[in-house]
Amino acid sequence: MQKNHPATPEKDIIDIVAKQHDFFRTGATRSSQSRIDNLHRLKDAIIRFSQDLNRALRQDLGKPAFEAYLSETGFTLHDLSMTIGKVKKWMRPKWVPTSLLTQPGSSRIHYAPLGVNLIIAPYNYPVNLTFSPLIAAIAAGNTAVLKTSEMTPACSAVIHQLIAETFPEEYIAHIEGEVKQTTVLLQQKFDHIFFTGSPRVGAIVMSAAAKNLTPVTLELGGKSPCIVHDDAKLDIAVKRIVNGKFLNAGQTCIAPDYVLVHKAIEEEFLAGLKQRIVSVYGEDPRQSPDFGRIINGNHWRRITAMIEARKVVVGGQSDADALYIAPTVLRDVTLDDRVMAEEIFGPVLPVSSYESLDEVYTIVERMPHHPLACYLFSESRDIQQEVLDKIQSGGACINNCVFHIANHHLPFGGVGESGMGAYHGLHGFECFSHKKGVLKSATWIDVPLTYAPYGDKIKWLKKIMK
Ligand code: NAD
């Protein structure tokens, strides 16, 4: 079992960042071979530490082994295998046409690493959300400083040891500590900050980054709506909503935060949810090996305060000592209810009904702009297109929830208050790269069109630039 490591002293943080800038300047991170070797090194380390990571995930979040593999270690290993196979291709310059004015010559987009990156992870998927951006950073030829959450001490300890045993700190380093250490990090000069967490802290990160004009990628949260229309295949909708909502005990940034169900199928839908929760987690979900726990007492109190007893259809039970909250469904929820005032981030599913989709759009617009994800269950192509057009969101699933994250070909990120920038697969490589536009002009001829004295050359210019 890993020991918790002491917080990294301020002086060491400053030294590590300076060393990474020096190391990046040597060019050692740039070749395709070094990127691939380091991705292999990371993959071997994750395999070697997988039992420790699983134990830590169980300790910090009560995460079932299946979920730990699906959404954390397995997710990361799959990401690594795919990236190792693709990175050479991604690195190739992309040739683009050369305009008439810049002829004769050739034009290409060159993918240059950004440099020294700060990657800050939240508590809910500590392995995935630390390593997934790190994989993209390595693939794009960067160095990185990692900061995990103080709320996941067991995972942080394992990640600290894994990184220290695998990479020199001038290349990849993990900083131990709390908000104090993150604040010191944010005072340093980075070439890019990749932050995953709440919109509140995202704003702190962005304003710190602004002082150094450091670009940021913000992967934030919010209230993701889930719409169940009257033509939905109800049994499938129920199964997929239960799966997406109660994964990691609801502590998922793209969990369906609330459900809007068509009035005509409301009762059937609620009865289906009740039945499904029992069949998945049993009569007493506390005993289920497949249901996680809340991260700490503060969040347990915050989430249980949202459960209004008279609106409970399923669940409602909780135990502070065990950090347990049963999978809970609330009905007839209104916008004035506490549960609709903030991102829930726990196993509580408010359900409310609608009669027309216009009501749905009005409700979604009353929430912070715009959600990280939007889910629709409907068989109608017209309705699917209408909802995609009318509801702006970071990502979306039609007839599913959450699983758009599991396709590395899709960009993953928010829009508006749910974040900026996107990653995963090629999109992650691009997120940690600068697209350098390069024009190479011929020297075998020198066209004098744009040189002074201009004389009457404008007539030629007008022919070219119209
Ligand atoms: P958080 O914003 O509280 O913390 C995120 C990170 O910021 C942690 O490492 C924490 O140590 C650090 N931090 C906290 N306060 C800070 C401060 N004042 N200054 C500097 N750093 C600070 O988020 P959380 O509670 O760990 O995670 C939950 C939130 O993250 C939810 O809003 C969720 O939707 C979001 N989230 C988003 C994604 C995504 O991919 N978009 C994924 C997971 C979680």
Short mmCIF file of C-alpha atoms and ligand atoms in Angstrom, two decimals:
data_model
loop_
_atom_site.label_atom_id
_atom_site.label_comp_id
_atom_site.label_asym_id
_atom_site.label_seq_id
_atom_site.Cartn_x
_atom_site.Cartn_y
_atom_site.Cartn_z
CA MET A 1 0.00 0.00 0.00
CA GLN A 2 1.35 3.43 -0.96
CA LYS A 3 2.04 5.99 1.72
CA ASN A 4 0.63 9.46 1.31
CA HIS A 5 3.41 11.79 0.23
CA PRO A 6 3.99 15.14 1.91
CA ALA A 7 2.96 18.26 -0.01
CA THR A 8 5.57 19.38 -2.53
CA PRO A 9 7.39 22.44 -1.10
CA GLU A 10 6.93 25.75 -2.94
CA LYS A 11 10.62 25.96 -3.82
CA ASP A 12 10.50 22.51 -5.47
CA ILE A 13 7.42 23.50 -7.49
CA ILE A 14 9.22 26.58 -8.82
CA ASP A 15 12.36 24.50 -9.59
CA ILE A 16 10.42 21.77 -11.39
CA VAL A 17 8.64 24.24 -13.67
CA ALA A 18 11.95 25.97 -14.49
CA LYS A 19 13.63 22.62 -15.17
CA GLN A 20 10.80 21.61 -17.49
CA HIS A 21 11.22 24.80 -19.53
CA ASP A 22 14.96 24.04 -19.87
CA PHE A 23 14.27 20.42 -20.77
CA PHE A 24 11.66 21.36 -23.36
CA ARG A 25 14.16 23.72 -25.00
CA THR A 26 16.61 20.83 -25.51
CA GLY A 27 14.13 19.37 -28.02
CA ALA A 28 14.27 15.94 -26.33
CA THR A 29 10.47 15.58 -26.29
CA ARG A 30 9.93 16.21 -29.98
CA SER A 31 10.89 13.17 -32.05
CA SER A 32 8.20 10.64 -32.85
CA GLN A 33 10.42 7.92 -31.35
CA SER A 34 10.75 9.66 -27.98
CA ARG A 35 6.98 10.27 -27.85
CA ILE A 36 6.23 6.63 -28.65
CA ASP A 37 8.85 5.34 -26.17
CA ASN A 38 7.41 7.51 -23.40
CA LEU A 39 3.84 6.45 -24.18
CA HIS A 40 5.02 2.82 -23.92
CA ARG A 41 6.73 3.64 -20.64
CA LEU A 42 3.48 5.11 -19.30
CA LYS A 43 1.49 2.11 -20.51
CA ASP A 44 3.85 -0.36 -18.81
CA ALA A 45 3.68 1.66 -15.60
CA ILE A 46 -0.13 1.75 -15.57
CA ILE A 47 -0.23 -2.01 -16.09
CA ARG A 48 2.35 -2.48 -13.29
CA PHE A 49 0.39 -0.21 -10.92
CA SER A 50 -3.10 -1.30 -11.96
CA GLN A 51 -3.82 -3.23 -8.75
CA ASP A 52 -2.65 -0.27 -6.65
CA LEU A 53 -4.74 2.12 -8.72
CA ASN A 54 -7.80 -0.11 -8.33
CA ARG A 55 -7.28 -0.32 -4.57
CA ALA A 56 -6.87 3.44 -4.35
CA LEU A 57 -10.03 4.05 -6.39
CA ARG A 58 -11.90 1.73 -4.05
CA GLN A 59 -10.47 3.58 -1.05
CA ASP A 60 -11.20 7.12 -2.29
CA LEU A 61 -14.51 6.54 -4.07
CA GLY A 62 -15.67 3.00 -3.28
CA LYS A 63 -15.29 2.41 -7.01
CA PRO A 64 -16.31 -1.10 -8.15
CA ALA A 65 -13.50 -2.95 -9.99
CA PHE A 66 -15.57 -3.10 -13.20
CA GLU A 67 -16.12 0.67 -13.20
CA ALA A 68 -12.46 1.23 -12.33
CA TYR A 69 -11.46 -0.67 -15.47
CA LEU A 70 -14.23 0.69 -17.73
CA SER A 71 -13.78 4.34 -16.91
CA GLU A 72 -10.28 4.65 -15.45
CA THR A 73 -7.44 2.15 -16.05
CA GLY A 74 -8.96 0.34 -19.06
CA PHE A 75 -10.00 3.67 -20.59
CA THR A 76 -6.44 4.94 -20.18
CA LEU A 77 -4.82 1.79 -21.57
CA HIS A 78 -7.10 1.87 -24.60
CA ASP A 79 -6.27 5.55 -25.11
CA LEU A 80 -2.54 4.70 -24.91
CA SER A 81 -2.73 1.83 -27.42
CA MET A 82 -4.68 3.95 -29.88
CA THR A 83 -2.37 6.95 -29.46
CA ILE A 84 0.80 4.86 -29.84
CA GLY A 85 -0.59 3.52 -33.12
CA LYS A 86 -1.57 6.93 -34.48
CA VAL A 87 0.92 9.49 -33.25
CA LYS A 88 3.29 9.30 -36.22
CA LYS A 89 0.40 9.89 -38.60
CA TRP A 90 -0.94 12.80 -36.53
CA MET A 91 2.51 14.44 -36.48
CA ARG A 92 2.81 14.55 -40.27
CA PRO A 93 2.43 18.07 -41.67
CA LYS A 94 -0.88 18.60 -43.44
CA TRP A 95 -0.38 19.98 -46.94
CA VAL A 96 -2.86 22.66 -47.98
CA PRO A 97 -3.31 24.57 -51.27
CA THR A 98 -1.21 27.67 -51.94
CA SER A 99 -3.13 30.79 -52.99
CA LEU A 100 -2.41 32.58 -56.27
CA LEU A 101 -0.82 35.53 -54.45
CA THR A 102 1.67 33.25 -52.63
CA GLN A 103 2.64 31.21 -55.72
CA PRO A 104 5.02 29.70 -56.54
CA GLY A 105 5.45 27.87 -53.28
CA SER A 106 3.99 25.23 -51.02
CA SER A 107 1.94 25.47 -47.82
CA ARG A 108 1.61 23.16 -44.86
CA ILE A 109 0.32 23.07 -41.30
CA HIS A 110 3.00 21.96 -38.91
CA TYR A 111 1.99 20.58 -35.51
CA ALA A 112 4.35 22.08 -32.94
CA PRO A 113 4.28 21.14 -29.23
CA LEU A 114 3.06 23.92 -26.94
CA GLY A 115 5.81 23.43 -24.36
CA VAL A 116 5.36 23.08 -20.61
CA ASN A 117 1.80 22.14 -19.61
CA LEU A 118 0.00 22.21 -16.29
CA ILE A 119 -2.67 19.50 -15.99
CA ILE A 120 -5.08 19.84 -13.05
CA ALA A 121 -7.45 16.94 -12.34
CA PRO A 122 -10.68 16.74 -10.29
CA TYR A 123 -11.61 14.03 -7.80
CA ASN A 124 -14.23 11.99 -9.63
CA TYR A 125 -12.11 10.11 -12.21
CA PRO A 126 -8.63 10.72 -10.83
CA VAL A 127 -6.85 8.19 -13.05
CA ASN A 128 -8.62 8.90 -16.33
CA LEU A 129 -8.63 12.68 -15.96
CA THR A 130 -4.93 12.83 -15.06
CA PHE A 131 -3.61 10.36 -17.62
CA SER A 132 -5.89 11.06 -20.56
CA PRO A 133 -4.67 14.67 -20.95
CA LEU A 134 -1.12 13.50 -20.14
CA ILE A 135 -1.24 11.00 -23.02
CA ALA A 136 -2.25 13.80 -25.40
CA ALA A 137 0.49 16.08 -23.98
CA ILE A 138 3.19 13.42 -24.52
CA ALA A 139 1.87 12.55 -27.99
CA ALA A 140 2.10 16.20 -28.98
CA GLY A 141 5.73 16.42 -27.77
CA ASN A 142 5.29 18.40 -24.55
CA THR A 143 6.40 18.24 -20.93
CA ALA A 144 3.80 18.26 -18.15
CA VAL A 145 3.28 19.01 -14.49
CA LEU A 146 0.36 17.10 -12.98
CA LYS A 147 -1.77 18.11 -10.01
CA THR A 148 -4.39 15.69 -8.72
CA SER A 149 -7.13 16.55 -6.23
CA GLU A 150 -6.55 16.67 -2.48
CA MET A 151 -9.87 14.81 -2.16
CA THR A 152 -8.36 11.61 -3.62
CA PRO A 153 -5.30 11.07 -1.38
CA ALA A 154 -4.97 7.34 -2.10
CA CYS A 155 -5.03 7.83 -5.89
CA SER A 156 -2.68 10.82 -5.63
CA ALA A 157 -0.17 8.72 -3.68
CA VAL A 158 -0.18 5.95 -6.32
CA ILE A 159 0.01 8.42 -9.21
CA HIS A 160 2.89 10.21 -7.45
CA GLN A 161 4.89 7.00 -7.14
CA LEU A 162 4.02 5.84 -10.66
CA ILE A 163 5.18 9.13 -12.22
CA ALA A 164 8.31 9.40 -10.07
CA GLU A 165 9.39 5.86 -10.98
CA THR A 166 8.65 6.29 -14.68
CA PHE A 167 9.78 9.77 -15.75
CA PRO A 168 12.42 12.31 -14.80
CA GLU A 169 10.76 15.33 -13.19
CA GLU A 170 12.09 17.71 -15.82
CA TYR A 171 9.84 15.83 -18.25
CA ILE A 172 6.76 14.73 -16.28
CA ALA A 173 6.23 15.58 -12.61
CA HIS A 174 3.39 15.12 -10.14
CA ILE A 175 2.87 17.76 -7.46
CA GLU A 176 1.42 16.56 -4.15
CA GLY A 177 -0.71 18.87 -2.04
CA GLU A 178 -3.84 20.92 -1.76
CA VAL A 179 -5.25 24.18 -3.08
CA LYS A 180 -2.19 25.97 -1.66
CA GLN A 181 0.13 24.03 -4.01
CA THR A 182 -2.22 24.54 -6.98
CA THR A 183 -2.17 28.27 -6.24
CA VAL A 184 1.64 28.27 -6.33
CA LEU A 185 1.51 26.35 -9.61
CA LEU A 186 -0.89 28.87 -11.10
CA GLN A 187 1.59 31.66 -10.32
CA GLN A 188 4.21 30.01 -12.58
CA LYS A 189 4.57 30.57 -16.29
CA PHE A 190 3.20 27.65 -18.31
CA ASP A 191 2.68 27.37 -22.05
CA HIS A 192 -0.77 25.83 -21.61
CA ILE A 193 -3.04 24.93 -18.70
CA PHE A 194 -5.43 22.00 -19.02
CA PHE A 195 -7.97 22.14 -16.19
CA THR A 196 -10.75 19.70 -15.42
CA GLY A 197 -13.10 20.68 -12.60
CA SER A 198 -15.91 23.00 -11.59
CA PRO A 199 -16.86 26.21 -13.40
CA ARG A 200 -16.07 28.10 -10.14
CA VAL A 201 -12.45 26.95 -10.02
CA GLY A 202 -12.23 27.15 -13.82
CA ALA A 203 -12.73 30.91 -13.50
CA ILE A 204 -9.91 31.09 -10.90
CA VAL A 205 -7.61 29.15 -13.24
CA MET A 206 -8.49 31.32 -16.23
CA SER A 207 -7.88 34.57 -14.41
CA ALA A 208 -4.50 33.31 -13.10
CA ALA A 209 -3.59 32.21 -16.64
CA ALA A 210 -4.57 35.61 -18.04
CA LYS A 211 -1.76 37.28 -16.06
CA ASN A 212 0.77 35.34 -18.18
CA LEU A 213 -1.38 35.21 -21.34
CA THR A 214 -1.31 31.43 -20.99
CA PRO A 215 -3.86 29.60 -23.13
CA VAL A 216 -6.28 27.37 -21.23
CA THR A 217 -8.37 24.35 -21.95
CA LEU A 218 -11.24 24.16 -19.47
CA GLU A 219 -13.17 20.93 -19.04
CA LEU A 220 -15.96 21.99 -16.69
CA GLY A 221 -19.37 20.76 -15.59
CA GLY A 222 -22.97 21.86 -15.37
CA LYS A 223 -26.49 20.53 -15.54
CA SER A 224 -26.81 18.14 -18.49
CA PRO A 225 -30.45 17.58 -19.47
CA CYS A 226 -31.90 14.24 -20.52
CA ILE A 227 -35.08 14.34 -22.58
CA VAL A 228 -37.32 11.31 -22.93
CA HIS A 229 -39.86 11.90 -25.69
CA ASP A 230 -43.15 10.07 -26.06
CA ASP A 231 -41.86 7.95 -28.96
CA ALA A 232 -38.77 6.71 -27.09
CA LYS A 233 -38.09 2.99 -26.66
CA LEU A 234 -38.82 3.23 -22.98
CA ASP A 235 -37.14 0.06 -21.74
CA ILE A 236 -33.89 1.09 -23.43
CA ALA A 237 -34.16 4.67 -22.18
CA VAL A 238 -34.65 3.46 -18.60
CA LYS A 239 -31.67 1.07 -18.72
CA ARG A 240 -29.31 3.61 -20.24
CA ILE A 241 -30.36 6.45 -17.96
CA VAL A 242 -29.89 4.30 -14.83
CA ASN A 243 -26.51 3.21 -16.16
CA GLY A 244 -25.32 6.75 -16.97
CA LYS A 245 -26.70 8.40 -13.85
CA PHE A 246 -25.58 5.99 -11.13
CA LEU A 247 -22.13 5.16 -12.53
CA ASN A 248 -19.59 6.34 -9.93
CA ALA A 249 -22.57 7.13 -7.64
CA GLY A 250 -23.56 9.99 -9.92
CA GLN A 251 -20.21 11.76 -9.64
CA THR A 252 -19.72 12.07 -13.39
CA CYS A 253 -19.43 15.40 -15.17
CA ILE A 254 -21.59 14.15 -18.06
CA ALA A 255 -24.13 12.24 -15.97
CA PRO A 256 -27.70 13.09 -16.97
CA ASP A 257 -28.29 15.71 -14.28
CA TYR A 258 -32.08 15.85 -14.64
CA VAL A 259 -34.74 14.16 -16.80
CA LEU A 260 -37.52 15.86 -18.69
CA VAL A 261 -40.05 13.20 -19.68
CA HIS A 262 -43.11 13.59 -21.90
CA LYS A 263 -46.27 13.74 -19.78
CA ALA A 264 -47.88 10.87 -21.75
CA ILE A 265 -45.24 8.36 -20.60
CA GLU A 266 -44.27 9.84 -17.22
CA GLU A 267 -45.88 7.19 -14.98
CA GLU A 268 -44.58 4.30 -17.06
CA PHE A 269 -41.12 5.85 -17.09
CA LEU A 270 -41.04 6.35 -13.30
CA ALA A 271 -42.27 2.80 -12.71
CA GLY A 272 -39.56 1.55 -15.11
CA LEU A 273 -36.86 3.46 -13.23
CA LYS A 274 -38.01 1.97 -9.93
CA GLN A 275 -37.96 -1.55 -11.29
CA ARG A 276 -34.62 -1.12 -13.02
CA ILE A 277 -32.85 0.29 -9.97
CA VAL A 278 -33.96 -2.73 -7.94
CA SER A 279 -32.92 -5.17 -10.64
CA VAL A 280 -29.47 -3.55 -11.01
CA TYR A 281 -28.60 -2.74 -7.38
CA GLY A 282 -31.00 -4.98 -5.42
CA GLU A 283 -33.55 -4.06 -2.73
CA ASP A 284 -30.75 -2.58 -0.63
CA PRO A 285 -28.19 -0.89 -2.94
CA ARG A 286 -25.90 -0.43 0.09
CA GLN A 287 -25.08 -4.13 -0.23
CA SER A 288 -24.42 -3.95 -3.97
CA PRO A 289 -20.79 -4.47 -5.03
CA ASP A 290 -21.59 -2.36 -8.10
CA PHE A 291 -22.47 0.93 -6.46
CA GLY A 292 -19.89 3.53 -5.34
CA ARG A 293 -19.73 6.01 -2.47
CA ILE A 294 -19.64 9.81 -2.13
CA ILE A 295 -16.17 11.34 -1.99
CA ASN A 296 -16.46 13.03 1.44
CA GLY A 297 -18.76 14.36 4.18
CA ASN A 298 -19.09 17.84 2.66
CA HIS A 299 -20.38 16.49 -0.63
CA TRP A 300 -22.56 13.93 1.21
CA ARG A 301 -24.23 16.81 3.13
CA ARG A 302 -24.56 18.94 -0.02
CA ILE A 303 -26.25 16.12 -1.97
CA THR A 304 -28.53 14.82 0.79
CA ALA A 305 -29.80 18.38 1.34
CA MET A 306 -31.22 18.20 -2.22
CA ILE A 307 -33.45 15.22 -1.42
CA GLU A 308 -36.94 16.49 -0.67
CA ALA A 309 -38.66 13.53 1.06
CA ARG A 310 -42.15 14.17 -0.34
CA LYS A 311 -40.81 13.99 -3.91
CA VAL A 312 -38.91 10.71 -3.52
CA VAL A 313 -40.12 7.90 -5.79
CA VAL A 314 -37.16 5.57 -5.31
CA GLY A 315 -34.34 5.56 -2.74
CA GLY A 316 -33.80 8.54 -0.45
CA GLN A 317 -31.88 6.51 2.17
CA SER A 318 -28.41 7.66 3.22
CA ASP A 319 -25.72 6.97 5.80
CA ALA A 320 -23.20 9.68 6.66
CA ASP A 321 -20.62 7.33 8.20
CA ALA A 322 -20.56 5.13 5.12
CA LEU A 323 -20.76 8.16 2.75
CA TYR A 324 -23.67 6.31 1.19
CA ILE A 325 -26.59 7.79 -0.68
CA ALA A 326 -29.02 5.36 -2.31
CA PRO A 327 -29.84 5.73 -6.02
CA THR A 328 -32.66 8.25 -5.68
CA VAL A 329 -35.35 9.46 -8.05
CA LEU A 330 -37.42 12.59 -7.35
CA ARG A 331 -40.60 13.43 -9.23
CA ASP A 332 -42.59 16.61 -10.02
CA VAL A 333 -39.44 18.64 -9.59
CA THR A 334 -39.72 22.35 -10.38
CA LEU A 335 -37.08 24.94 -11.22
CA ASP A 336 -37.49 26.40 -7.73
CA ASP A 337 -36.35 23.18 -6.06
CA ARG A 338 -32.88 23.12 -4.55
CA VAL A 339 -31.93 20.13 -6.69
CA MET A 340 -32.28 22.31 -9.80
CA ALA A 341 -30.16 25.15 -8.45
CA GLU A 342 -26.73 23.57 -9.05
CA GLU A 343 -25.00 20.60 -10.67
CA ILE A 344 -26.04 17.58 -8.56
CA PHE A 345 -22.92 15.42 -8.94
CA GLY A 346 -24.43 12.62 -6.90
CA PRO A 347 -26.94 9.75 -7.22
CA VAL A 348 -30.08 11.88 -7.23
CA LEU A 349 -32.18 12.05 -10.39
CA PRO A 350 -34.88 14.72 -10.55
CA VAL A 351 -37.66 14.06 -13.03
CA SER A 352 -40.08 16.58 -14.38
CA SER A 353 -42.63 16.30 -17.19
CA TYR A 354 -43.38 18.38 -20.28
CA GLU A 355 -46.10 18.51 -22.89
CA SER A 356 -44.27 20.28 -25.71
CA LEU A 357 -40.62 20.49 -26.64
CA ASP A 358 -40.81 24.29 -26.37
CA GLU A 359 -41.20 23.81 -22.59
CA VAL A 360 -38.02 21.73 -22.67
CA TYR A 361 -36.08 24.48 -24.44
CA THR A 362 -37.32 27.08 -21.95
CA ILE A 363 -36.18 24.96 -18.98
CA VAL A 364 -32.76 24.24 -20.48
CA GLU A 365 -32.27 27.95 -21.22
CA ARG A 366 -32.95 28.80 -17.57
CA MET A 367 -29.84 26.75 -16.59
CA PRO A 368 -26.26 28.00 -16.93
CA HIS A 369 -25.30 28.32 -20.62
CA HIS A 370 -24.58 25.74 -22.00
CA PRO A 371 -24.63 22.15 -20.69
CA LEU A 372 -21.63 19.82 -21.09
CA ALA A 373 -23.91 17.17 -22.58
CA CYS A 374 -27.48 16.80 -23.79
CA TYR A 375 -29.30 13.47 -24.07
CA LEU A 376 -32.38 12.69 -26.09
CA PHE A 377 -34.37 9.49 -26.29
CA SER A 378 -36.59 9.58 -29.36
CA GLU A 379 -37.04 7.50 -32.50
CA SER A 380 -37.93 10.50 -34.66
CA ARG A 381 -35.13 11.82 -36.87
CA ASP A 382 -36.84 15.21 -37.08
CA ILE A 383 -36.96 15.53 -33.31
CA GLN A 384 -33.38 14.34 -32.98
CA GLN A 385 -32.26 17.06 -35.43
CA GLU A 386 -34.46 19.71 -33.80
CA VAL A 387 -33.03 19.04 -30.32
CA LEU A 388 -29.45 19.02 -31.64
CA ASP A 389 -30.13 22.37 -33.33
CA LYS A 390 -32.00 24.02 -30.46
CA ILE A 391 -29.92 22.93 -27.46
CA GLN A 392 -26.31 24.05 -27.53
CA SER A 393 -24.18 21.61 -25.55
CA GLY A 394 -20.61 20.37 -25.36
CA GLY A 395 -21.53 16.89 -26.62
CA ALA A 396 -24.68 14.86 -27.09
CA CYS A 397 -26.05 11.34 -27.29
CA ILE A 398 -29.15 10.25 -29.10
CA ASN A 399 -30.74 7.26 -27.37
CA ASN A 400 -27.91 6.94 -24.89
CA CYS A 401 -26.17 8.85 -22.09
CA VAL A 402 -22.53 9.35 -21.17
CA PHE A 403 -21.07 6.94 -23.74
CA HIS A 404 -20.08 9.58 -26.31
CA ILE A 405 -17.04 9.93 -24.04
CA ALA A 406 -16.01 6.37 -24.89
CA ASN A 407 -15.47 7.04 -28.60
CA HIS A 408 -11.99 8.51 -29.07
CA HIS A 409 -12.91 9.69 -32.55
CA LEU A 410 -15.30 12.27 -31.06
CA PRO A 411 -14.01 15.54 -29.57
CA PHE A 412 -14.83 15.76 -25.87
CA GLY A 413 -15.32 19.19 -24.31
CA GLY A 414 -17.75 21.88 -23.28
CA VAL A 415 -19.13 25.06 -24.74
CA GLY A 416 -19.93 28.33 -22.96
CA GLU A 417 -19.97 27.79 -19.20
CA SER A 418 -19.24 24.06 -19.53
CA GLY A 419 -15.78 24.72 -20.89
CA MET A 420 -13.56 25.57 -23.82
CA GLY A 421 -11.43 23.34 -25.99
CA ALA A 422 -11.77 19.60 -26.55
CA TYR A 423 -9.63 16.49 -26.42
CA HIS A 424 -9.49 12.69 -26.91
CA GLY A 425 -7.72 10.98 -29.79
CA LEU A 426 -6.65 13.33 -32.56
CA HIS A 427 -8.52 16.17 -30.83
CA GLY A 428 -6.28 15.71 -27.76
CA PHE A 429 -3.17 15.79 -29.92
CA GLU A 430 -4.42 19.02 -31.50
CA CYS A 431 -5.34 20.45 -28.09
CA PHE A 432 -1.70 20.16 -26.95
CA SER A 433 -0.24 21.29 -30.32
CA HIS A 434 0.16 24.65 -31.97
CA LYS A 435 -0.90 24.59 -35.60
CA LYS A 436 1.92 26.48 -37.25
CA GLY A 437 1.07 27.71 -40.75
CA VAL A 438 4.16 27.45 -42.95
CA LEU A 439 4.59 28.94 -46.45
CA LYS A 440 7.69 27.85 -48.36
CA SER A 441 8.31 30.18 -51.33
CA ALA A 442 10.22 29.18 -54.42
CA THR A 443 13.60 30.81 -55.11
CA TRP A 444 14.00 29.70 -58.70
CA ILE A 445 11.84 32.67 -59.68
CA ASP A 446 11.05 35.99 -57.97
CA VAL A 447 7.66 37.47 -58.87
CA PRO A 448 7.87 41.22 -58.16
CA LEU A 449 4.11 41.84 -57.96
CA THR A 450 3.99 42.97 -54.30
CA TYR A 451 7.26 44.95 -54.29
CA ALA A 452 7.36 48.78 -54.45
CA PRO A 453 7.48 50.81 -56.57
CA TYR A 454 3.93 49.70 -57.20
CA GLY A 455 3.38 51.68 -60.43
CA ASP A 456 0.26 50.32 -62.10
CA LYS A 457 0.64 46.79 -60.64
CA ILE A 458 -2.70 47.24 -58.86
CA LYS A 459 -4.51 46.16 -62.03
CA TRP A 460 -2.82 42.73 -61.74
CA LEU A 461 -3.50 42.62 -58.01
CA LYS A 462 -7.21 43.22 -58.69
CA LYS A 463 -7.29 40.29 -61.07
CA ILE A 464 -5.75 37.97 -58.48
CA MET A 465 -7.55 39.23 -55.35
CA LYS A 466 -11.19 39.36 -56.27
P1 NAD B 1 -13.00 21.43 -8.31
O1 NAD B 1 -13.15 22.52 -9.31
O2 NAD B 1 -13.40 21.68 -6.92
O3 NAD B 1 -11.46 20.95 -8.25
C1 NAD B 1 -10.74 20.65 -9.43
C2 NAD B 1 -9.26 20.83 -9.15
O4 NAD B 1 -9.00 22.19 -8.80
C3 NAD B 1 -8.74 19.98 -7.99
O5 NAD B 1 -7.49 19.44 -8.34
C4 NAD B 1 -8.61 20.96 -6.85
O6 NAD B 1 -7.53 20.64 -6.02
C5 NAD B 1 -8.30 22.27 -7.57
N1 NAD B 1 -8.80 23.43 -6.85
C6 NAD B 1 -9.87 23.52 -6.01
N2 NAD B 1 -10.01 24.78 -5.55
C7 NAD B 1 -9.00 25.50 -6.10
C8 NAD B 1 -8.60 26.87 -6.01
N3 NAD B 1 -9.26 27.74 -5.25
N4 NAD B 1 -7.52 27.26 -6.71
C9 NAD B 1 -6.84 26.38 -7.48
N5 NAD B 1 -7.17 25.08 -7.59
C10 NAD B 1 -8.23 24.66 -6.92
O7 NAD B 1 -13.75 20.17 -8.94
P2 NAD B 1 -14.05 18.77 -8.26
O8 NAD B 1 -15.00 18.97 -7.14
O9 NAD B 1 -12.79 18.03 -8.00
O10 NAD B 1 -14.79 18.02 -9.47
C11 NAD B 1 -16.13 18.21 -9.75
C12 NAD B 1 -16.37 19.20 -10.88
O11 NAD B 1 -15.56 18.87 -12.00
C13 NAD B 1 -17.79 19.14 -11.39
O12 NAD B 1 -18.23 20.43 -11.69
C14 NAD B 1 -17.68 18.32 -12.66
O13 NAD B 1 -18.71 18.52 -13.59
C15 NAD B 1 -16.36 18.76 -13.19
N6 NAD B 1 -15.78 17.76 -14.06
C16 NAD B 1 -15.68 18.03 -15.39
C17 NAD B 1 -15.18 17.06 -16.25
C18 NAD B 1 -15.06 17.29 -17.73
O14 NAD B 1 -14.41 16.50 -18.40
N7 NAD B 1 -15.65 18.34 -18.28
C19 NAD B 1 -14.77 15.84 -15.74
C20 NAD B 1 -14.87 15.62 -14.38
C21 NAD B 1 -15.38 16.59 -13.54
#
